[in-house]
């Protein structure tokens, strides 16, 4: 609901000033940035495209930060409208019938698949929005909950999710070693590539998780 209200402010500003944005970035205010955000100048601004960090996707796509074209924003920010007008029910029905599948690596009951990340992903697919991945560069801070009922115990850490922090730090490490942002010509994924190689953070993800658990 609040996200859609933010988009209403955007559209009102566009109407008042007689122009439309080419790109729109949506991010959570409690994101901590491990490095500078990539330039969006080289990212396509036409069509229906969304770029989301690949970490913490929970079977769908990460809903904490996204870059999108202006056309795709019309879909991305209307999740509340689609719940009200019944479109979300159609999406859930397709998931239940396995016509659409969330990207879980293990089999889970269909009811458990409908989290916010999965709903966002399936909604974008329903409206033929192309979803692309980008290497993670931010992590959610662990803030104190006013009512004391936080579902996540940060155990003294500054961040909520350790894997998310590790992935963002690996992006920063690769960039510091001379890496640069590059868009894959086939998939349009946005990755940090080491100069003279094809290595990106995605290739070292499994290693990071194993090292984290040691």
PDB file of C-alpha atoms in Angstrom:
ATOM      1  CA  UNK A   1       0.000   0.000   0.000  1.00  0.00           C
ATOM      2  CA  UNK A   2       2.724   2.476   1.000  1.00  0.00           C
ATOM      3  CA  UNK A   3       4.853   1.514  -2.012  1.00  0.00           C
ATOM      4  CA  UNK A   4       1.968   2.295  -4.342  1.00  0.00           C
ATOM      5  CA  UNK A   5       1.440   5.634  -2.574  1.00  0.00           C
ATOM      6  CA  UNK A   6       5.085   6.467  -3.306  1.00  0.00           C
ATOM      7  CA  UNK A   7       4.482   5.734  -6.968  1.00  0.00           C
ATOM      8  CA  UNK A   8       1.465   8.050  -6.905  1.00  0.00           C
ATOM      9  CA  UNK A   9       3.786  10.841  -5.728  1.00  0.00           C
ATOM     10  CA  UNK A  10       6.092  10.055  -8.651  1.00  0.00           C
ATOM     11  CA  UNK A  11       3.304  10.190 -11.237  1.00  0.00           C
ATOM     12  CA  UNK A  12       1.910  13.409  -9.730  1.00  0.00           C
ATOM     13  CA  UNK A  13       5.345  15.030  -9.998  1.00  0.00           C
ATOM     14  CA  UNK A  14       5.688  13.888 -13.609  1.00  0.00           C
ATOM     15  CA  UNK A  15       2.299  15.375 -14.519  1.00  0.00           C
ATOM     16  CA  UNK A  16       3.085  18.638 -12.759  1.00  0.00           C
ATOM     17  CA  UNK A  17       6.411  19.008 -14.586  1.00  0.00           C
ATOM     18  CA  UNK A  18       5.398  17.638 -17.972  1.00  0.00           C
ATOM     19  CA  UNK A  19       7.930  14.821 -18.266  1.00  0.00           C
ATOM     20  CA  UNK A  20       8.468  11.178 -17.358  1.00  0.00           C
ATOM     21  CA  UNK A  21      11.478   9.509 -15.782  1.00  0.00           C
ATOM     22  CA  UNK A  22      13.437   6.969 -17.820  1.00  0.00           C
ATOM     23  CA  UNK A  23      14.321   4.781 -14.842  1.00  0.00           C
ATOM     24  CA  UNK A  24      12.997   4.402 -11.319  1.00  0.00           C
ATOM     25  CA  UNK A  25      14.889   2.899  -8.387  1.00  0.00           C
ATOM     26  CA  UNK A  26      13.077   1.457  -5.410  1.00  0.00           C
ATOM     27  CA  UNK A  27      15.078   0.680  -2.268  1.00  0.00           C
ATOM     28  CA  UNK A  28      14.491   0.155   1.428  1.00  0.00           C
ATOM     29  CA  UNK A  29      15.638   2.945   3.761  1.00  0.00           C
ATOM     30  CA  UNK A  30      17.411   0.446   6.040  1.00  0.00           C
ATOM     31  CA  UNK A  31      19.701  -0.786   3.250  1.00  0.00           C
ATOM     32  CA  UNK A  32      23.384  -0.348   4.059  1.00  0.00           C
ATOM     33  CA  UNK A  33      25.478   0.133   0.927  1.00  0.00           C
ATOM     34  CA  UNK A  34      28.817  -1.678   0.828  1.00  0.00           C
ATOM     35  CA  UNK A  35      29.883   0.215  -2.291  1.00  0.00           C
ATOM     36  CA  UNK A  36      28.652   2.779  -4.799  1.00  0.00           C
ATOM     37  CA  UNK A  37      25.562   1.996  -6.810  1.00  0.00           C
ATOM     38  CA  UNK A  38      26.251   1.158 -10.465  1.00  0.00           C
ATOM     39  CA  UNK A  39      25.504   3.809 -13.058  1.00  0.00           C
ATOM     40  CA  UNK A  40      22.150   3.329 -14.752  1.00  0.00           C
ATOM     41  CA  UNK A  41      23.099   5.245 -17.895  1.00  0.00           C
ATOM     42  CA  UNK A  42      24.097   2.075 -19.758  1.00  0.00           C
ATOM     43  CA  UNK A  43      20.987   0.155 -18.649  1.00  0.00           C
ATOM     44  CA  UNK A  44      18.186  -0.051 -21.244  1.00  0.00           C
ATOM     45  CA  UNK A  45      15.395   2.418 -20.491  1.00  0.00           C
ATOM     46  CA  UNK A  46      12.821   1.175 -22.992  1.00  0.00           C
ATOM     47  CA  UNK A  47      10.500  -1.787 -22.558  1.00  0.00           C
ATOM     48  CA  UNK A  48       9.547  -3.678 -19.416  1.00  0.00           C
ATOM     49  CA  UNK A  49      12.675  -4.560 -17.436  1.00  0.00           C
ATOM     50  CA  UNK A  50      13.489  -4.951 -13.732  1.00  0.00           C
ATOM     51  CA  UNK A  51      16.927  -5.555 -12.182  1.00  0.00           C
ATOM     52  CA  UNK A  52      17.008  -7.099  -8.709  1.00  0.00           C
ATOM     53  CA  UNK A  53      19.843  -8.273  -6.459  1.00  0.00           C
ATOM     54  CA  UNK A  54      20.048 -12.057  -6.643  1.00  0.00           C
ATOM     55  CA  UNK A  55      20.659 -12.669  -2.939  1.00  0.00           C
ATOM     56  CA  UNK A  56      17.845 -13.253  -0.403  1.00  0.00           C
ATOM     57  CA  UNK A  57      15.291 -14.080  -3.113  1.00  0.00           C
ATOM     58  CA  UNK A  58      13.393 -16.773  -1.133  1.00  0.00           C
ATOM     59  CA  UNK A  59      12.054 -18.511  -4.209  1.00  0.00           C
ATOM     60  CA  UNK A  60      11.131 -15.285  -6.026  1.00  0.00           C
ATOM     61  CA  UNK A  61      13.149 -12.092  -6.451  1.00  0.00           C
ATOM     62  CA  UNK A  62      14.700  -9.811  -3.868  1.00  0.00           C
ATOM     63  CA  UNK A  63      12.167  -7.056  -3.070  1.00  0.00           C
ATOM     64  CA  UNK A  64      14.534  -4.822  -1.080  1.00  0.00           C
ATOM     65  CA  UNK A  65      16.120  -2.994  -3.977  1.00  0.00           C
ATOM     66  CA  UNK A  66      15.328  -2.769  -7.682  1.00  0.00           C
ATOM     67  CA  UNK A  67      16.180  -0.767 -10.788  1.00  0.00           C
ATOM     68  CA  UNK A  68      13.435  -0.633 -13.392  1.00  0.00           C
ATOM     69  CA  UNK A  69      12.364   1.056 -16.571  1.00  0.00           C
ATOM     70  CA  UNK A  70       9.530   3.547 -16.335  1.00  0.00           C
ATOM     71  CA  UNK A  71       7.121   1.162 -18.084  1.00  0.00           C
ATOM     72  CA  UNK A  72       7.979  -1.677 -15.689  1.00  0.00           C
ATOM     73  CA  UNK A  73       7.359   0.611 -12.709  1.00  0.00           C
ATOM     74  CA  UNK A  74       3.676   0.729 -13.672  1.00  0.00           C
ATOM     75  CA  UNK A  75       3.564  -2.986 -12.839  1.00  0.00           C
ATOM     76  CA  UNK A  76       6.116  -3.196 -10.017  1.00  0.00           C
ATOM     77  CA  UNK A  77       4.469  -0.553  -7.829  1.00  0.00           C
ATOM     78  CA  UNK A  78       0.872  -1.740  -8.350  1.00  0.00           C
ATOM     79  CA  UNK A  79       0.989  -4.832  -6.123  1.00  0.00           C
ATOM     80  CA  UNK A  80      -1.704  -3.443  -3.820  1.00  0.00           C
ATOM     81  CA  UNK A  81      -4.012  -2.700  -6.764  1.00  0.00           C
ATOM     82  CA  UNK A  82      -3.616  -6.249  -8.051  1.00  0.00           C
ATOM     83  CA  UNK A  83      -4.569  -7.602  -4.646  1.00  0.00           C
ATOM     84  CA  UNK A  84      -7.693  -5.428  -4.583  1.00  0.00           C
ATOM     85  CA  UNK A  85      -8.853  -6.193  -8.122  1.00  0.00           C
ATOM     86  CA  UNK A  86      -8.347  -9.954  -7.859  1.00  0.00           C
ATOM     87  CA  UNK A  87      -5.312 -10.330 -10.112  1.00  0.00           C
ATOM     88  CA  UNK A  88      -3.289 -11.696  -7.192  1.00  0.00           C
ATOM     89  CA  UNK A  89      -5.824 -14.507  -6.798  1.00  0.00           C
ATOM     90  CA  UNK A  90      -5.268 -15.511 -10.418  1.00  0.00           C
ATOM     91  CA  UNK A  91      -1.517 -15.569  -9.865  1.00  0.00           C
ATOM     92  CA  UNK A  92      -1.882 -17.702  -6.728  1.00  0.00           C
ATOM     93  CA  UNK A  93      -4.187 -20.065  -8.593  1.00  0.00           C
ATOM     94  CA  UNK A  94      -1.601 -20.574 -11.315  1.00  0.00           C
ATOM     95  CA  UNK A  95       1.085 -21.293  -8.726  1.00  0.00           C
ATOM     96  CA  UNK A  96      -1.212 -23.832  -7.060  1.00  0.00           C
ATOM     97  CA  UNK A  97      -1.765 -25.568 -10.406  1.00  0.00           C
ATOM     98  CA  UNK A  98       2.008 -25.451 -11.048  1.00  0.00           C
ATOM     99  CA  UNK A  99       1.494 -23.395 -14.195  1.00  0.00           C
ATOM    100  CA  UNK A 100       3.911 -20.939 -12.626  1.00  0.00           C
ATOM    101  CA  UNK A 101       6.612 -22.079 -10.226  1.00  0.00           C
ATOM    102  CA  UNK A 102       8.565 -20.179  -7.646  1.00  0.00           C
ATOM    103  CA  UNK A 103      12.289 -20.747  -7.818  1.00  0.00           C
ATOM    104  CA  UNK A 104      12.639 -22.992  -4.787  1.00  0.00           C
ATOM    105  CA  UNK A 105      15.463 -25.514  -4.973  1.00  0.00           C
ATOM    106  CA  UNK A 106      13.456 -27.914  -2.822  1.00  0.00           C
ATOM    107  CA  UNK A 107       9.830 -29.032  -3.025  1.00  0.00           C
ATOM    108  CA  UNK A 108       7.552 -27.137  -0.643  1.00  0.00           C
ATOM    109  CA  UNK A 109       3.746 -26.976  -0.337  1.00  0.00           C
ATOM    110  CA  UNK A 110       2.283 -24.385  -2.717  1.00  0.00           C
ATOM    111  CA  UNK A 111       0.883 -22.303   0.170  1.00  0.00           C
ATOM    112  CA  UNK A 112       4.412 -21.758   1.502  1.00  0.00           C
ATOM    113  CA  UNK A 113       5.560 -20.459  -1.870  1.00  0.00           C
ATOM    114  CA  UNK A 114       3.472 -17.292  -1.707  1.00  0.00           C
ATOM    115  CA  UNK A 115       5.771 -14.979   0.205  1.00  0.00           C
ATOM    116  CA  UNK A 116       6.310 -11.363  -0.835  1.00  0.00           C
ATOM    117  CA  UNK A 117       9.329 -12.218  -2.968  1.00  0.00           C
ATOM    118  CA  UNK A 118       7.502 -14.957  -4.856  1.00  0.00           C
ATOM    119  CA  UNK A 119       4.371 -12.852  -5.327  1.00  0.00           C
ATOM    120  CA  UNK A 120       6.441 -10.004  -6.784  1.00  0.00           C
ATOM    121  CA  UNK A 121       8.268 -12.335  -9.159  1.00  0.00           C
ATOM    122  CA  UNK A 122       5.145 -14.089 -10.388  1.00  0.00           C
ATOM    123  CA  UNK A 123       3.284 -10.805 -10.773  1.00  0.00           C
ATOM    124  CA  UNK A 124       6.026  -9.448 -13.020  1.00  0.00           C
ATOM    125  CA  UNK A 125       6.012 -12.640 -15.088  1.00  0.00           C
ATOM    126  CA  UNK A 126       2.218 -12.485 -15.335  1.00  0.00           C
ATOM    127  CA  UNK A 127       2.486  -9.083 -17.014  1.00  0.00           C
ATOM    128  CA  UNK A 128       5.471 -10.127 -19.186  1.00  0.00           C
ATOM    129  CA  UNK A 129       8.017  -7.974 -17.376  1.00  0.00           C
ATOM    130  CA  UNK A 130      11.576  -9.209 -17.945  1.00  0.00           C
ATOM    131  CA  UNK A 131      13.388  -9.852 -14.661  1.00  0.00           C
ATOM    132  CA  UNK A 132      17.181  -9.550 -14.599  1.00  0.00           C
ATOM    133  CA  UNK A 133      19.669 -10.083 -11.775  1.00  0.00           C
ATOM    134  CA  UNK A 134      22.393  -7.822 -10.440  1.00  0.00           C
ATOM    135  CA  UNK A 135      25.198  -8.607  -8.025  1.00  0.00           C
ATOM    136  CA  UNK A 136      24.288  -7.647  -4.433  1.00  0.00           C
ATOM    137  CA  UNK A 137      25.886  -4.520  -3.005  1.00  0.00           C
ATOM    138  CA  UNK A 138      23.738  -3.797   0.058  1.00  0.00           C
ATOM    139  CA  UNK A 139      22.463  -5.472   3.220  1.00  0.00           C
ATOM    140  CA  UNK A 140      19.583  -4.785   5.584  1.00  0.00           C
ATOM    141  CA  UNK A 141      20.557  -3.187   8.884  1.00  0.00           C
ATOM    142  CA  UNK A 142      19.335  -4.695  12.127  1.00  0.00           C
ATOM    143  CA  UNK A 143      17.146  -2.014  13.685  1.00  0.00           C
ATOM    144  CA  UNK A 144      15.399  -2.174  17.028  1.00  0.00           C
ATOM    145  CA  UNK A 145      11.702  -3.021  16.826  1.00  0.00           C
ATOM    146  CA  UNK A 146       9.467  -0.502  18.681  1.00  0.00           C
ATOM    147  CA  UNK A 147       7.120  -3.154  20.072  1.00  0.00           C
ATOM    148  CA  UNK A 148       9.896  -5.621  20.890  1.00  0.00           C
ATOM    149  CA  UNK A 149       8.427  -8.329  18.651  1.00  0.00           C
ATOM    150  CA  UNK A 150      11.049  -8.470  15.923  1.00  0.00           C
ATOM    151  CA  UNK A 151      10.896 -11.811  14.147  1.00  0.00           C
ATOM    152  CA  UNK A 152      14.642 -11.804  13.596  1.00  0.00           C
ATOM    153  CA  UNK A 153      17.224 -11.973  16.381  1.00  0.00           C
ATOM    154  CA  UNK A 154      20.329 -10.216  15.104  1.00  0.00           C
ATOM    155  CA  UNK A 155      22.437 -11.567  17.996  1.00  0.00           C
ATOM    156  CA  UNK A 156      24.412  -8.364  18.381  1.00  0.00           C
ATOM    157  CA  UNK A 157      25.159  -7.972  14.666  1.00  0.00           C
ATOM    158  CA  UNK A 158      24.654  -4.724  12.771  1.00  0.00           C
ATOM    159  CA  UNK A 159      22.865  -6.646  10.013  1.00  0.00           C
ATOM    160  CA  UNK A 160      19.866  -8.945   9.849  1.00  0.00           C
ATOM    161  CA  UNK A 161      21.113 -11.578   7.428  1.00  0.00           C
ATOM    162  CA  UNK A 162      24.717 -12.778   7.431  1.00  0.00           C
ATOM    163  CA  UNK A 163      24.656 -14.338   3.917  1.00  0.00           C
ATOM    164  CA  UNK A 164      23.419 -11.036   2.502  1.00  0.00           C
ATOM    165  CA  UNK A 165      26.321  -9.199   4.141  1.00  0.00           C
ATOM    166  CA  UNK A 166      28.853 -11.726   2.889  1.00  0.00           C
ATOM    167  CA  UNK A 167      27.600 -11.473  -0.692  1.00  0.00           C
ATOM    168  CA  UNK A 168      27.705  -7.671  -0.669  1.00  0.00           C
ATOM    169  CA  UNK A 169      31.202  -7.709   0.809  1.00  0.00           C
ATOM    170  CA  UNK A 170      32.346 -10.084  -1.924  1.00  0.00           C
ATOM    171  CA  UNK A 171      31.032  -7.637  -4.529  1.00  0.00           C
ATOM    172  CA  UNK A 172      33.019  -4.870  -2.869  1.00  0.00           C
ATOM    173  CA  UNK A 173      36.143  -7.071  -2.800  1.00  0.00           C
ATOM    174  CA  UNK A 174      35.899  -7.880  -6.508  1.00  0.00           C
ATOM    175  CA  UNK A 175      35.354  -4.223  -7.354  1.00  0.00           C
ATOM    176  CA  UNK A 176      38.373  -3.222  -5.266  1.00  0.00           C
ATOM    177  CA  UNK A 177      40.504  -5.751  -7.195  1.00  0.00           C
ATOM    178  CA  UNK A 178      39.750  -3.938 -10.445  1.00  0.00           C
ATOM    179  CA  UNK A 179      36.331  -5.303 -11.262  1.00  0.00           C
ATOM    180  CA  UNK A 180      33.781  -3.306 -13.207  1.00  0.00           C
ATOM    181  CA  UNK A 181      30.055  -3.437 -13.870  1.00  0.00           C
ATOM    182  CA  UNK A 182      29.030  -5.104 -17.107  1.00  0.00           C
ATOM    183  CA  UNK A 183      25.675  -5.996 -18.617  1.00  0.00           C
ATOM    184  CA  UNK A 184      25.420  -9.484 -20.074  1.00  0.00           C
ATOM    185  CA  UNK A 185      24.359  -9.028 -23.700  1.00  0.00           C
ATOM    186  CA  UNK A 186      22.156 -12.144 -23.673  1.00  0.00           C
ATOM    187  CA  UNK A 187      20.535 -12.075 -20.230  1.00  0.00           C
ATOM    188  CA  UNK A 188      20.932  -8.337 -19.449  1.00  0.00           C
ATOM    189  CA  UNK A 189      22.085  -9.359 -15.958  1.00  0.00           C
ATOM    190  CA  UNK A 190      24.248  -6.720 -14.286  1.00  0.00           C
ATOM    191  CA  UNK A 191      27.439  -8.240 -12.874  1.00  0.00           C
ATOM    192  CA  UNK A 192      30.791  -7.192 -11.466  1.00  0.00           C
ATOM    193  CA  UNK A 193      33.448  -8.683 -13.749  1.00  0.00           C
ATOM    194  CA  UNK A 194      37.165  -8.860 -13.048  1.00  0.00           C
ATOM    195  CA  UNK A 195      39.171  -7.325 -15.871  1.00  0.00           C
ATOM    196  CA  UNK A 196      40.551  -9.934 -18.229  1.00  0.00           C
ATOM    197  CA  UNK A 197      38.225 -12.680 -16.943  1.00  0.00           C
ATOM    198  CA  UNK A 198      34.581 -13.692 -16.806  1.00  0.00           C
ATOM    199  CA  UNK A 199      34.449 -14.171 -13.046  1.00  0.00           C
ATOM    200  CA  UNK A 200      31.628 -12.535 -11.128  1.00  0.00           C
ATOM    201  CA  UNK A 201      30.388 -12.822  -7.570  1.00  0.00           C
ATOM    202  CA  UNK A 202      27.754 -15.359  -8.600  1.00  0.00           C
ATOM    203  CA  UNK A 203      30.461 -17.916  -9.263  1.00  0.00           C
ATOM    204  CA  UNK A 204      31.824 -17.679  -5.726  1.00  0.00           C
ATOM    205  CA  UNK A 205      28.505 -17.727  -3.861  1.00  0.00           C
ATOM    206  CA  UNK A 206      28.615 -21.399  -2.867  1.00  0.00           C
ATOM    207  CA  UNK A 207      32.156 -21.011  -1.573  1.00  0.00           C
ATOM    208  CA  UNK A 208      31.127 -18.045   0.551  1.00  0.00           C
ATOM    209  CA  UNK A 209      28.245 -19.934   2.156  1.00  0.00           C
ATOM    210  CA  UNK A 210      30.477 -22.899   2.969  1.00  0.00           C
ATOM    211  CA  UNK A 211      33.154 -20.645   4.448  1.00  0.00           C
ATOM    212  CA  UNK A 212      30.529 -18.795   6.490  1.00  0.00           C
ATOM    213  CA  UNK A 213      29.338 -22.043   8.095  1.00  0.00           C
ATOM    214  CA  UNK A 214      32.796 -23.187   9.150  1.00  0.00           C
TER     215      UNK A 214
END
